[in-house]
Tab-separated table of C-alpha atoms in Angstrom:
chain	number	residue	atom	x	y	z
E	836	MET	CA	34.701	-7.345	-24.470
E	837	THR	CA	35.302	-3.925	-22.953
E	838	ASP	CA	34.626	-3.062	-19.319
E	839	GLU	CA	31.779	-0.837	-20.497
E	840	GLU	CA	30.161	-3.755	-22.324
E	841	ARG	CA	30.769	-6.159	-19.452
E	842	TYR	CA	29.092	-3.849	-16.938
E	843	GLU	CA	26.297	-2.625	-19.210
E	844	CYS	CA	23.806	-4.530	-17.061
E	845	LEU	CA	24.687	-2.300	-14.098
E	846	ARG	CA	23.551	0.939	-15.732
E	847	LEU	CA	20.684	2.641	-13.896
E	848	ASP	CA	18.673	2.955	-17.109
E	849	ARG	CA	18.839	-0.837	-17.535
E	850	GLN	CA	17.147	-1.590	-14.187
E	851	ILE	CA	13.392	-2.246	-14.230
E	852	CYS	CA	13.378	-1.762	-10.456
E	853	PHE	CA	14.400	1.883	-10.693
E	854	PRO	CA	11.424	3.341	-12.616
E	855	LEU	CA	9.089	1.237	-10.455
E	856	TYR	CA	10.744	2.602	-7.313
E	857	ALA	CA	10.842	6.212	-8.560
E	858	CYS	CA	7.200	6.142	-9.745
E	859	SER	CA	6.095	4.600	-6.477
E	860	ARG	CA	7.823	7.367	-4.515
E	861	LYS	CA	6.395	10.057	-6.805
E	862	ILE	CA	2.819	8.795	-6.573
E	863	THR	CA	3.028	8.033	-2.854
E	864	SER	CA	4.336	11.544	-2.118
E	865	GLY	CA	1.333	12.896	-4.027
E	866	TYR	CA	-0.905	11.578	-1.242
E	867	THR	CA	0.777	13.687	1.444
E	868	PRO	CA	-1.245	16.901	0.945
E	869	TYR	CA	-4.469	14.886	1.245
E	870	LEU	CA	-3.497	12.574	4.099
E	871	LYS	CA	-1.635	15.040	6.316
E	872	PRO	CA	-4.792	17.030	7.187
E	873	LEU	CA	-6.428	13.719	8.161
E	874	GLY	CA	-3.504	12.919	10.467
E	875	ILE	CA	-2.651	9.630	8.757
E	876	THR	CA	0.256	8.235	6.776
E	877	TYR	CA	0.117	6.593	3.374
E	878	THR	CA	0.556	3.135	4.909
E	879	GLN	CA	-2.254	3.806	7.392
E	880	TYR	CA	-4.396	4.873	4.445
E	881	LEU	CA	-3.717	1.481	2.836
E	882	VAL	CA	-4.823	-0.257	6.045
E	883	PHE	CA	-8.024	1.787	5.985
E	884	LEU	CA	-8.659	0.789	2.362
E	885	VAL	CA	-8.475	-2.888	3.287
E	886	LEU	CA	-10.612	-2.506	6.420
E	887	TRP	CA	-13.265	-0.468	4.604
E	888	GLU	CA	-13.591	-3.435	2.238
E	889	LYS	CA	-13.653	-6.051	4.993
E	890	ASP	CA	-13.775	-5.082	8.638
E	891	GLY	CA	-12.609	-7.680	11.150
E	892	ILE	CA	-9.796	-9.041	8.990
E	893	THR	CA	-6.924	-10.810	10.738
E	894	VAL	CA	-3.490	-9.222	10.984
E	895	GLY	CA	-2.109	-12.067	8.852
E	896	ASP	CA	-4.670	-11.450	6.105
E	897	LEU	CA	-3.996	-7.724	6.295
E	898	CYS	CA	-0.258	-8.379	5.855
E	899	ARG	CA	-0.944	-10.575	2.823
E	900	ARG	CA	-3.251	-7.993	1.225
E	901	LEU	CA	-0.671	-5.221	1.671
E	902	TYR	CA	2.402	-7.335	0.818
E	903	LEU	CA	3.908	-6.326	4.176
E	904	ASP	CA	5.278	-8.336	7.082
E	905	SER	CA	3.852	-8.327	10.597
E	906	GLY	CA	6.921	-6.455	11.878
E	907	THR	CA	5.847	-3.508	9.724
E	908	VAL	CA	2.088	-3.815	10.223
E	909	THR	CA	1.961	-4.383	14.000
E	910	PRO	CA	3.490	-1.017	15.038
E	911	LEU	CA	1.313	0.694	12.451
E	912	LEU	CA	-1.818	-0.913	13.920
E	913	LYS	CA	-0.711	-0.011	17.431
E	914	LYS	CA	-0.477	3.653	16.433
E	915	MET	CA	-3.871	3.513	14.690
E	916	GLU	CA	-5.364	1.972	17.824
E	917	GLU	CA	-3.826	4.733	19.977
E	918	HIS	CA	-5.528	7.294	17.715
E	919	GLY	CA	-8.871	5.506	18.171
E	920	PHE	CA	-9.274	4.334	14.556
E	921	ILE	CA	-9.184	0.583	15.190
E	922	THR	CA	-9.344	-2.064	17.879
E	923	ARG	CA	-7.358	-5.288	17.920
E	924	VAL	CA	-8.990	-8.375	19.399
E	925	ARG	CA	-7.547	-11.849	19.853
E	926	CYS	CA	-9.495	-14.510	17.996
E	927	GLN	CA	-11.510	-16.704	20.354
E	928	ASN	CA	-10.636	-19.959	18.601
E	929	ASP	CA	-6.890	-19.167	18.232
E	930	GLU	CA	-5.214	-16.705	20.595
E	931	ARG	CA	-2.231	-16.356	18.231
E	932	CYS	CA	-4.614	-14.745	15.753
E	933	VAL	CA	-5.607	-11.061	16.079
E	934	GLN	CA	-8.533	-9.451	14.296
E	935	VAL	CA	-8.596	-5.765	13.423
E	936	HIS	CA	-11.874	-3.850	13.657
E	937	LEU	CA	-12.669	-0.278	12.699
E	938	THR	CA	-14.057	2.021	15.364
E	939	ASP	CA	-16.638	4.681	14.571
E	940	ALA	CA	-13.743	7.131	14.065
E	941	GLY	CA	-12.169	4.685	11.602
E	942	MET	CA	-15.420	4.377	9.682
E	943	ASP	CA	-15.831	8.169	9.704
E	944	MET	CA	-12.425	8.496	8.041
E	945	ARG	CA	-13.898	6.878	4.919
E	946	GLU	CA	-16.088	9.911	4.274
E	947	LYS	CA	-13.105	12.232	4.732
E	948	ALA	CA	-10.968	10.180	2.326
E	949	LYS	CA	-13.544	9.451	-0.382
E	950	ASP	CA	-12.202	12.017	-2.875
E	951	ILE	CA	-8.525	11.075	-2.581
E	952	PRO	CA	-8.428	8.418	-5.339
E	953	GLN	CA	-9.912	10.810	-7.878
E	954	LYS	CA	-7.495	13.592	-6.885
E	955	ILE	CA	-4.497	11.266	-7.190
E	956	GLY	CA	-5.789	9.784	-10.443
E	957	ALA	CA	-5.846	13.256	-11.948
E	958	CYS	CA	-2.098	13.516	-11.243
E	959	VAL	CA	-1.222	10.343	-13.190
E	960	PRO	CA	-0.693	11.132	-16.893
E	961	LEU	CA	-2.147	7.891	-18.245
E	962	ASP	CA	-5.378	7.330	-20.114
E	963	PRO	CA	-7.794	4.735	-18.664
E	964	GLN	CA	-6.539	1.938	-20.938
E	965	GLU	CA	-2.889	2.632	-20.051
E	966	SER	CA	-3.795	2.711	-16.364
E	967	GLN	CA	-5.528	-0.680	-16.637
E	968	THR	CA	-2.560	-2.161	-18.492
E	969	LEU	CA	-0.102	-0.858	-15.893
E	970	TYR	CA	-2.316	-2.101	-13.051
E	971	ARG	CA	-2.529	-5.579	-14.616
E	972	LEU	CA	1.234	-5.767	-15.231
E	973	LEU	CA	2.121	-4.623	-11.716
E	974	TYR	CA	-0.143	-7.244	-10.170
E	975	LYS	CA	1.358	-9.847	-12.485
E	976	ILE	CA	4.719	-9.051	-10.888
E	977	LEU	CA	3.295	-9.018	-7.352
E	978	GLU	CA	1.462	-12.319	-7.731
E	979	THR	CA	4.337	-14.242	-9.275
E	980	GLU	CA	5.797	-16.708	-6.807
E	981	LYS	CA	9.472	-16.251	-6.001
């Protein structure tokens, strides 16, 4: 076996992680022109998406929904609170638990952001069936236990 054959598995074009990573970066960067005028980051936008679905969610549930750890989410929430988009309140029955609530400014952001998914969708060169297949496969990866 040659060195080339032995190390074939280390070629960039053999890594499933690379096209996932590169596509994620490409799509995420596509949000910048829409989010920058709103004064929010892509990750803050994701927090808004979750809170617009269910206001008053706990930080732990928010972390699970976004596949992020509390060390990433907590500073993000602090910044959103400083900008007046959310409030954080300790749960009455368990002080270790913190609930996140949208303020009026946070709810108002929904109207400003309502066209973003359609604008981003127009930038993805997949037909609806391909999009659904990709969506299903990506969640299959995300939901598989380690």
